Short mmCIF file of C-alpha atoms in Angstrom, two decimals:
data_model
loop_
_atom_site.label_atom_id
_atom_site.label_comp_id
_atom_site.label_asym_id
_atom_site.label_seq_id
_atom_site.Cartn_x
_atom_site.Cartn_y
_atom_site.Cartn_z
CA MET A 15 -23.74 -28.42 4.63
CA ILE A 16 -22.58 -25.13 6.18
CA VAL A 17 -23.85 -24.82 9.74
CA GLN A 18 -22.18 -21.52 10.65
CA GLY A 19 -21.11 -18.70 8.38
CA PRO A 20 -17.59 -17.24 8.25
CA SER A 21 -16.27 -14.42 10.38
CA ALA A 22 -15.92 -10.94 8.90
CA VAL A 23 -14.81 -7.48 10.02
CA VAL A 24 -17.76 -5.07 10.03
CA LEU A 25 -17.87 -1.28 10.41
CA ARG A 26 -19.91 -0.52 13.58
CA ALA A 27 -19.84 3.26 13.13
CA HIS A 28 -17.99 5.82 11.05
CA ARG A 29 -14.82 7.35 12.41
CA THR A 30 -15.33 11.00 13.34
CA ASP A 31 -11.79 12.02 14.30
CA LEU A 32 -8.37 11.21 12.86
CA ALA A 33 -7.07 10.52 16.36
CA GLN A 34 -9.68 7.78 16.74
CA PRO A 35 -8.08 4.35 16.18
CA PRO A 36 -9.77 2.28 13.45
CA SER A 37 -10.19 -0.65 15.85
CA SER A 38 -12.64 1.43 17.90
CA VAL A 39 -15.22 1.30 15.09
CA LEU A 40 -14.60 -2.28 13.90
CA GLU A 41 -16.05 -5.57 15.07
CA VAL A 42 -15.52 -9.19 14.07
CA VAL A 43 -18.92 -10.84 13.54
CA THR A 44 -20.24 -14.10 12.14
CA LEU A 45 -21.98 -13.74 8.79
CA PRO A 46 -25.04 -15.75 7.80
CA PRO A 47 -24.13 -18.88 5.85
CA ARG A 48 -24.30 -18.58 2.05
CA GLU A 49 -24.02 -21.01 -0.81
CA PRO A 50 -22.39 -19.94 -4.09
CA ALA A 51 -24.87 -19.46 -6.92
CA ALA A 52 -24.28 -20.46 -10.52
CA GLY A 53 -21.07 -18.80 -11.78
CA GLN A 54 -19.82 -18.09 -8.24
CA VAL A 55 -17.08 -19.59 -6.09
CA ARG A 56 -16.43 -19.85 -2.38
CA VAL A 57 -12.92 -18.70 -1.48
CA ARG A 58 -11.20 -19.42 1.82
CA ASN A 59 -8.93 -16.47 2.42
CA LEU A 60 -5.26 -17.10 3.19
CA PHE A 61 -3.71 -13.60 3.20
CA GLN A 62 -5.27 -10.23 4.03
CA GLN A 63 -3.53 -7.00 3.02
CA VAL A 64 -3.81 -4.03 5.37
CA ILE A 65 -3.43 -0.59 3.75
CA ALA A 66 -3.51 2.97 5.08
CA ALA A 67 -6.40 3.94 2.79
CA SER A 68 -8.74 1.67 4.74
CA GLY A 69 -8.51 4.08 7.66
CA ASP A 70 -9.82 6.91 5.46
CA LEU A 71 -12.64 4.77 4.10
CA MET A 72 -14.04 4.47 7.62
CA PHE A 73 -15.12 8.12 7.49
CA ALA A 74 -18.54 8.99 6.08
CA THR A 75 -16.93 11.65 3.87
CA SER A 76 -13.77 9.95 2.64
CA GLN A 77 -11.59 11.89 0.18
CA ILE A 78 -10.45 8.71 -1.55
CA PRO A 79 -12.12 8.21 -4.97
CA VAL A 80 -13.59 4.78 -4.14
CA PRO A 81 -16.75 3.91 -2.16
CA ALA A 82 -16.45 4.47 1.59
CA PHE A 83 -17.20 1.58 3.95
CA ARG A 84 -20.83 1.35 5.02
CA VAL A 85 -21.97 0.97 8.61
CA GLY A 86 -23.15 -2.55 9.38
CA GLU A 87 -21.40 -4.09 6.38
CA PRO A 88 -18.08 -5.93 6.03
CA LEU A 89 -15.05 -3.99 4.89
CA TYR A 90 -13.48 -4.74 1.53
CA GLY A 91 -9.83 -4.89 0.52
CA PRO A 92 -7.14 -6.94 -1.21
CA ALA A 93 -6.87 -10.60 -0.25
CA ILE A 94 -5.52 -13.88 -1.55
CA GLY A 95 -7.57 -17.06 -1.14
CA ARG A 96 -8.12 -20.56 -2.42
CA VAL A 97 -11.31 -21.74 -4.14
CA VAL A 98 -12.90 -24.41 -1.92
CA GLU A 99 -16.24 -24.67 -3.70
CA SER A 100 -16.88 -23.80 -7.32
CA ARG A 101 -19.87 -23.29 -9.55
CA ALA A 102 -17.73 -21.48 -12.15
CA ASP A 103 -16.13 -23.45 -14.98
CA ASP A 104 -13.10 -21.13 -15.21
CA LEU A 105 -12.21 -21.31 -11.49
CA PRO A 106 -11.97 -24.95 -10.40
CA MET A 107 -11.46 -25.99 -6.79
CA GLY A 108 -7.93 -25.38 -5.59
CA THR A 109 -7.36 -22.25 -7.69
CA VAL A 110 -5.54 -19.49 -5.79
CA VAL A 111 -7.11 -16.10 -6.53
CA LEU A 112 -6.62 -12.39 -5.84
CA HIS A 113 -9.75 -10.41 -5.02
CA MET A 114 -11.07 -7.30 -3.24
CA SER A 115 -13.57 -8.96 -0.87
CA GLY A 116 -11.18 -9.43 1.99
CA TRP A 117 -11.61 -8.73 5.70
CA ARG A 118 -13.46 -12.03 6.08
CA GLU A 119 -12.53 -15.69 6.45
CA GLU A 120 -14.43 -16.70 3.33
CA SER A 121 -15.71 -14.76 0.33
CA ILE A 122 -18.40 -15.58 -2.23
CA LEU A 123 -17.19 -14.21 -5.56
CA GLY A 124 -18.88 -13.90 -8.91
CA PRO A 125 -17.65 -13.40 -12.50
CA GLY A 126 -14.92 -10.79 -12.79
CA GLU A 127 -14.32 -10.62 -9.03
CA ALA A 128 -11.57 -13.23 -8.64
CA PHE A 129 -8.29 -13.27 -10.57
CA PRO A 130 -6.14 -16.43 -10.66
CA VAL A 131 -2.63 -16.12 -9.22
CA PRO A 132 -0.01 -18.04 -11.26
CA ASP A 133 1.42 -21.09 -9.52
CA ASN A 134 4.99 -19.87 -10.04
CA VAL A 135 4.59 -16.33 -8.67
CA PHE A 136 7.82 -15.61 -6.81
CA PRO A 137 8.24 -17.47 -3.48
CA GLY A 138 4.52 -17.39 -2.65
CA PRO A 139 1.14 -15.94 -3.67
CA GLU A 140 1.26 -13.20 -1.02
CA TYR A 141 3.90 -11.47 -3.16
CA VAL A 142 1.03 -10.32 -5.37
CA LEU A 143 -0.25 -8.24 -2.42
CA ASN A 144 2.11 -5.35 -3.03
CA GLN A 145 1.45 -1.66 -3.59
CA GLY A 146 3.70 -1.42 -6.61
CA VAL A 147 1.15 -0.10 -9.09
CA PRO A 148 0.84 3.42 -7.60
CA ALA A 149 4.60 3.43 -6.97
CA TYR A 150 5.37 2.45 -10.57
CA HIS A 151 2.82 4.85 -12.04
CA GLY A 152 4.11 7.74 -9.95
CA ILE A 153 7.81 7.11 -10.56
CA VAL A 154 7.60 6.13 -14.24
CA ASP A 155 4.55 7.86 -15.74
CA ILE A 156 4.23 10.95 -13.53
CA ALA A 157 7.80 11.79 -12.45
CA THR A 158 9.52 10.08 -15.43
CA VAL A 159 12.53 9.10 -13.32
CA GLY A 160 15.63 8.22 -15.31
CA GLU A 161 19.40 8.25 -15.24
CA GLY A 162 20.94 11.15 -13.38
CA ASP A 163 17.90 11.98 -11.23
CA VAL A 164 18.27 12.71 -7.53
CA VAL A 165 15.12 11.25 -6.00
CA LEU A 166 13.65 11.90 -2.58
CA VAL A 167 10.90 9.57 -1.29
CA SER A 168 8.84 10.29 1.81
CA GLY A 169 7.32 7.40 3.71
CA ALA A 170 10.06 5.29 2.14
CA ALA A 171 9.66 2.40 4.57
CA GLY A 172 5.95 2.08 3.82
CA GLY A 173 4.23 -0.16 1.30
CA VAL A 174 4.13 2.36 -1.55
CA GLY A 175 7.25 4.34 -0.67
CA SER A 176 9.48 1.27 -0.39
CA MET A 177 8.46 0.19 -3.88
CA ALA A 178 8.81 3.70 -5.32
CA ALA A 179 12.34 4.07 -3.99
CA GLN A 180 13.43 0.73 -5.42
CA ILE A 181 11.80 1.45 -8.77
CA ALA A 182 13.72 4.71 -8.95
CA LYS A 183 16.95 2.78 -8.36
CA ALA A 184 16.00 0.21 -11.00
CA ARG A 185 15.33 3.07 -13.45
CA GLY A 186 18.90 4.29 -13.05
CA ALA A 187 18.52 7.27 -10.70
CA ALA A 188 21.88 8.71 -9.67
CA SER A 189 20.81 8.89 -6.03
CA VAL A 190 17.73 7.81 -4.08
CA ILE A 191 17.15 9.23 -0.60
CA GLY A 192 14.41 7.90 1.66
CA ILE A 193 12.70 9.55 4.61
CA ALA A 194 11.43 7.31 7.41
CA GLY A 195 10.90 7.34 11.16
CA GLY A 196 13.45 5.77 13.48
CA PRO A 197 16.95 4.28 13.17
CA GLU A 198 15.69 0.75 12.46
CA LYS A 199 13.73 1.88 9.42
CA THR A 200 16.46 4.12 8.05
CA ARG A 201 19.00 1.32 8.43
CA TYR A 202 16.61 -1.01 6.61
CA LEU A 203 16.27 1.39 3.68
CA VAL A 204 20.01 1.52 3.05
CA ALA A 205 21.21 -1.92 4.17
CA GLU A 206 18.36 -4.04 2.81
CA LEU A 207 16.55 -2.05 0.11
CA GLY A 208 19.72 -0.53 -1.33
CA LEU A 209 18.88 3.18 -1.12
CA ASP A 210 21.82 5.57 -1.24
CA ALA A 211 20.87 7.37 1.97
CA ALA A 212 18.07 7.71 4.49
CA ILE A 213 16.87 10.53 6.72
CA ASP A 214 15.23 9.96 10.11
CA TYR A 215 12.57 12.67 10.31
CA ARG A 216 12.21 12.08 14.03
CA SER A 217 15.78 12.96 14.95
CA ASP A 218 17.44 14.53 11.90
CA ASP A 219 17.09 18.10 10.69
CA LEU A 220 15.55 17.69 7.24
CA ASP A 221 17.16 20.84 5.83
CA ASP A 222 20.64 20.01 7.09
CA ARG A 223 20.49 16.44 5.80
CA LEU A 224 19.12 17.43 2.38
CA THR A 225 21.82 20.07 2.02
CA GLU A 226 24.38 17.37 2.77
CA LEU A 227 22.88 14.59 0.62
CA ALA A 228 21.60 16.63 -2.32
CA PRO A 229 23.78 19.76 -2.58
CA GLY A 230 22.56 20.42 -6.11
CA GLY A 231 18.93 19.91 -5.14
CA ILE A 232 16.52 17.05 -5.71
CA THR A 233 15.10 16.55 -9.20
CA VAL A 234 12.24 14.25 -8.16
CA PHE A 235 10.10 14.04 -5.02
CA PHE A 236 7.72 11.09 -4.55
CA ASP A 237 5.47 12.07 -1.65
CA THR A 238 3.20 9.87 0.46
CA ILE A 239 3.30 12.05 3.58
CA GLY A 240 2.71 15.75 2.90
CA GLY A 241 3.18 18.22 5.75
CA SER A 242 6.64 19.40 6.74
CA GLN A 243 8.35 16.83 4.51
CA PHE A 244 6.73 18.33 1.43
CA GLU A 245 7.78 21.79 2.59
CA ALA A 246 11.40 20.67 3.02
CA ALA A 247 11.43 19.00 -0.39
CA LEU A 248 10.25 22.21 -2.02
CA ARG A 249 13.00 24.20 -0.30
CA HIS A 250 15.57 21.80 -1.76
CA ALA A 251 14.06 21.38 -5.21
CA ALA A 252 16.34 21.80 -8.22
CA PRO A 253 15.08 23.92 -11.15
CA GLY A 254 12.41 21.98 -13.03
CA ALA A 255 12.01 19.35 -10.29
CA ARG A 256 9.07 16.97 -10.64
CA PHE A 257 6.88 16.26 -7.62
CA ALA A 258 4.60 13.20 -7.74
CA LEU A 259 2.07 13.44 -4.90
CA CYS A 260 0.65 10.05 -3.97
CA GLY A 261 -0.65 10.55 -0.43
CA THR A 262 -0.77 12.67 2.71
CA LEU A 263 -0.24 10.27 5.59
CA ALA A 264 0.61 13.22 7.85
CA GLY A 265 -3.05 14.16 7.54
CA GLN A 266 -4.33 10.65 8.29
CA ILE A 267 -2.97 10.34 11.83
CA GLY A 268 -3.13 12.44 14.97
CA GLY A 269 -4.78 15.81 14.46
CA GLY A 270 -4.36 15.68 10.71
CA ASP A 271 -2.95 19.19 10.26
CA GLY A 272 0.23 17.80 8.72
CA GLY A 273 -1.69 16.82 5.63
CA HIS A 274 -1.96 20.47 4.55
CA PRO A 275 1.57 21.75 3.91
CA ARG A 276 2.26 25.40 3.24
CA LEU A 277 3.02 25.81 -0.45
CA ASP A 278 5.78 28.34 -1.06
CA LEU A 279 4.41 29.57 -4.36
CA MET A 280 7.31 31.91 -5.05
CA THR A 281 9.85 29.08 -4.73
CA ALA A 282 7.71 26.79 -6.86
CA ILE A 283 7.34 29.46 -9.56
CA ALA A 284 10.94 30.65 -9.52
CA ARG A 285 12.29 27.10 -9.84
CA GLU A 286 9.50 25.98 -12.21
CA VAL A 287 8.70 23.00 -10.01
CA GLN A 288 6.20 20.64 -11.64
CA ILE A 289 3.72 19.45 -9.01
CA HIS A 290 1.59 16.51 -10.10
CA PRO A 291 -0.93 14.96 -7.70
CA PHE A 292 -2.26 11.66 -9.03
CA SER A 293 -5.03 9.24 -8.18
CA THR A 294 -4.30 5.67 -7.12
CA ARG A 295 -7.08 4.32 -9.34
CA HIS A 296 -5.35 2.43 -12.13
CA THR A 297 -6.01 1.13 -15.60
CA PRO A 298 -5.44 -2.48 -16.68
CA GLU A 299 -2.52 -1.23 -18.79
CA GLN A 300 -0.81 0.30 -15.74
CA ILE A 301 -1.31 -2.89 -13.74
CA GLU A 302 0.10 -5.01 -16.56
CA ALA A 303 3.12 -2.69 -16.94
CA TRP A 304 3.93 -2.98 -13.24
CA ASN A 305 3.48 -6.75 -13.11
CA THR A 306 5.80 -7.19 -16.09
CA HIS A 307 8.56 -5.03 -14.61
CA TYR A 308 8.05 -6.41 -11.09
CA ALA A 309 8.64 -9.98 -12.27
CA LYS A 310 11.74 -8.96 -14.23
CA TRP A 311 13.29 -6.76 -11.55
CA HIS A 312 12.51 -9.22 -8.76
CA GLY A 313 14.08 -12.04 -10.75
CA GLU A 314 17.19 -9.93 -11.28
CA GLY A 315 17.41 -9.13 -7.57
CA ARG A 316 16.90 -5.40 -8.20
CA ILE A 317 13.68 -5.19 -6.20
CA ARG A 318 12.73 -7.00 -3.04
CA PHE A 319 9.25 -7.29 -1.62
CA ALA A 320 9.31 -5.06 1.45
CA ARG A 321 6.73 -6.57 3.77
CA THR A 322 5.66 -7.27 7.33
CA LEU A 323 4.02 -10.69 7.53
CA LEU A 324 1.84 -11.19 10.59
CA ASP A 325 0.09 -14.36 11.73
CA GLY A 326 -3.21 -14.58 13.50
CA PRO A 327 -6.98 -14.78 13.28
CA LEU A 328 -9.03 -12.15 11.49
CA GLN A 329 -8.88 -9.92 14.56
CA ARG A 330 -5.13 -9.55 13.90
CA ALA A 331 -5.93 -7.54 10.77
CA VAL A 332 -7.94 -5.11 12.93
CA THR A 333 -5.05 -4.45 15.31
CA ALA A 334 -2.64 -4.33 12.37
CA GLN A 335 -4.67 -1.45 10.90
CA ASP A 336 -4.05 0.57 14.07
CA GLU A 337 -0.37 -0.35 14.04
CA LEU A 338 0.03 0.60 10.38
CA LEU A 339 -1.30 4.10 10.92
CA ALA A 340 0.90 4.44 14.01
CA GLY A 341 4.00 3.64 11.94
CA VAL A 342 4.77 0.39 13.74
CA HIS A 343 5.36 -1.71 10.62
CA ARG A 344 7.44 -1.35 7.49
CA GLY A 345 6.64 -2.25 3.92
CA ASN A 346 3.43 -3.92 2.83
CA VAL A 347 1.50 -5.23 5.84
CA ILE A 348 -0.02 -8.68 5.29
CA VAL A 349 -1.85 -10.93 7.74
CA ARG A 350 -1.57 -14.66 7.13
CA LEU A 351 -4.89 -15.84 8.47
CA ALA A 352 -4.80 -18.51 11.15
CA GLY A 353 -7.18 -21.40 10.78
CA SER A 354 -6.98 -21.51 7.00
CA ALA A 355 -6.59 -24.98 5.56
CA ASP A 356 -3.61 -23.88 3.47
CA ARG A 357 -0.67 -22.14 5.18
CA THR A 358 1.12 -21.24 1.96
CA SER A 359 4.62 -19.70 2.32
#
């Protein structure tokens, strides 16, 4: 018999300013107890993924093509959990599942809402909580990176950018250059992720470094930042360069003006630069393609799971959201929830 319901992170009010930290509008509350109905399971969550998009979904008028968070209701997002009570024949107790009803200690999930995680998935189930699908789609389907390409990736130490840069290397790019903030992150990109070079946008001159590292121009730009980094990439684009635009993090922090770069139309036209923004909504075929290549490349040691693994109660995910948007962490940010019965990995 459940006496008290699980804790959950609820939106108290919509954010009204990009400078407003997400934690200022979030609250950890206790939900009313619920029993799973026929066909449902109760999942005790083990890992909670924290992504930049969640900050945008706290606005009443989010630009992201998924439902915004609603005031007074729990957030949603990617999580890994273990079935602790089951009324579904296909999900027995003990099954580890991936689902989108995170930001709470326990989730009640119905048919089609929980997806079993294979027992043998890499070192641990949290490896499924990666942002490789948009990275793979942008590098492979949109930018068609291949041998000989000179690839520039903004936000290269982030969850999506770190995957995109490594995918470009695995696809045979001649050179992959990452942009990140600070010497620790730039060192990480080269020494640990295997990029050919890294630029520190906080201390380096972007134009000088791109002239040095890509004297013939870049042929591909994978952008998660926008702003001045997009402008610099366009100035150093080779004829026919392909730009895959995945995000505008420069417009998601501070005043937000950096998310609206000046587009030098004459340069874009003269060099016939192909600029392709793309949505991060994905088809089952795209997800399957990434999972297949991820398993292969990871097994071959060609891709590593760039992550920051944090430990703590559910409140730790709230503070991690602030830290993510402030650029504190690198790679995919995952909170291993304290108090769970299973401390996998």
